[in-house]
Amino acid sequence: MTRLFKIIFVTCPIVAVLSLLMRLIYPQSIGLLALAAFAYFVLTLTQVIEFSTIDPQKYNPFQRILAILGCLVCLAGLAYIGFIYKQS
């Protein structure tokens, strides 16, 4: 399980950065922006799962709050992207 988390911690930021760079080339593509938001959502959700179940002592309370807020911000971003996609 921890190996899976390490893979997620490495691949999600790479996917997000690559999709944002591709968005510079294709500015009309809302899917690339959604992919970046989803990658960061998976990353922060994995952090929340890790500190709540697997290794509670790994993160201090400030990092826990940041992970939860990051997860909520990514979720709100995905909802907003879905709203934009529905409008167009």
Short mmCIF file of C-alpha atoms in Angstrom, two decimals:
data_model
loop_
_atom_site.label_atom_id
_atom_site.label_comp_id
_atom_site.label_asym_id
_atom_site.label_seq_id
_atom_site.Cartn_x
_atom_site.Cartn_y
_atom_site.Cartn_z
CA MET A 1 0.00 0.00 0.00
CA THR A 2 2.79 2.43 0.80
CA ARG A 3 4.41 1.62 -2.53
CA LEU A 4 1.19 2.59 -4.27
CA PHE A 5 1.18 5.88 -2.36
CA LYS A 6 4.77 6.56 -3.43
CA ILE A 7 3.83 5.96 -7.05
CA ILE A 8 0.88 8.34 -6.70
CA PHE A 9 3.05 10.99 -5.01
CA VAL A 10 5.44 10.88 -7.99
CA THR A 11 3.08 10.52 -10.94
CA CYS A 12 0.25 12.90 -9.99
CA PRO A 13 2.34 16.10 -9.96
CA ILE A 14 4.00 15.05 -13.22
CA VAL A 15 0.63 14.45 -14.89
CA ALA A 16 -0.71 17.76 -13.58
CA VAL A 17 2.28 19.79 -14.76
CA LEU A 18 2.32 18.11 -18.17
CA SER A 19 -1.38 18.71 -18.68
CA LEU A 20 -1.00 22.37 -17.70
CA LEU A 21 1.91 22.72 -20.14
CA MET A 22 -0.21 21.11 -22.85
CA ARG A 23 -2.93 23.61 -21.99
CA LEU A 24 -0.54 26.36 -23.07
CA ILE A 25 -0.44 24.76 -26.52
CA TYR A 26 -4.17 24.01 -26.68
CA PRO A 27 -5.87 26.80 -24.68
CA GLN A 28 -9.40 25.74 -25.67
CA SER A 29 -9.04 22.28 -24.16
CA ILE A 30 -10.89 22.23 -20.84
CA GLY A 31 -10.14 18.52 -20.48
CA LEU A 32 -6.45 19.18 -19.85
CA LEU A 33 -7.35 21.54 -17.04
CA ALA A 34 -9.70 18.94 -15.61
CA LEU A 35 -6.95 16.33 -15.81
CA ALA A 36 -4.60 18.57 -13.82
CA ALA A 37 -7.25 19.24 -11.19
CA PHE A 38 -8.08 15.54 -10.95
CA ALA A 39 -4.40 14.61 -10.55
CA TYR A 40 -3.99 17.03 -7.66
CA PHE A 41 -7.27 15.84 -6.17
CA VAL A 42 -6.00 12.25 -6.18
CA LEU A 43 -2.70 13.41 -4.66
CA THR A 44 -4.31 15.33 -1.80
CA LEU A 45 -6.92 12.63 -1.20
CA THR A 46 -4.10 10.10 -0.92
CA GLN A 47 -2.41 12.29 1.67
CA VAL A 48 -5.65 12.52 3.65
CA ILE A 49 -6.06 8.74 3.53
CA GLU A 50 -2.45 8.23 4.56
CA PHE A 51 -2.52 10.45 7.63
CA SER A 52 -5.94 9.28 8.72
CA THR A 53 -5.36 5.52 8.47
CA ILE A 54 -1.87 4.32 7.66
CA ASP A 55 0.65 6.65 9.31
CA PRO A 56 -1.04 9.23 11.57
CA GLN A 57 2.25 10.52 12.99
CA LYS A 58 3.81 11.34 9.62
CA TYR A 59 2.08 14.72 9.22
CA ASN A 60 1.82 17.50 11.79
CA PRO A 61 -1.57 19.21 12.30
CA PHE A 62 -0.72 22.07 9.93
CA GLN A 63 0.09 19.65 7.12
CA ARG A 64 -3.12 17.77 7.81
CA ILE A 65 -5.17 20.95 7.51
CA LEU A 66 -3.38 21.86 4.27
CA ALA A 67 -4.05 18.41 2.81
CA ILE A 68 -7.75 18.60 3.66
CA LEU A 69 -8.05 22.14 2.30
CA GLY A 70 -6.15 21.15 -0.84
CA CYS A 71 -8.51 18.24 -1.38
CA LEU A 72 -11.54 20.50 -0.99
CA VAL A 73 -10.11 23.16 -3.32
CA CYS A 74 -9.40 20.55 -6.01
CA LEU A 75 -12.91 19.16 -5.62
CA ALA A 76 -14.37 22.67 -5.97
CA GLY A 77 -12.17 23.24 -9.02
CA LEU A 78 -13.44 20.05 -10.62
CA ALA A 79 -17.02 21.10 -9.94
CA TYR A 80 -16.37 24.50 -11.50
CA ILE A 81 -14.73 22.93 -14.55
CA GLY A 82 -17.76 20.67 -14.90
CA PHE A 83 -20.02 23.71 -14.70
CA ILE A 84 -18.01 25.48 -17.43
CA TYR A 85 -18.07 22.34 -19.57
CA LYS A 86 -21.82 22.05 -19.17
CA GLN A 87 -22.32 25.68 -20.23
CA SER A 88 -20.35 25.31 -23.46
#
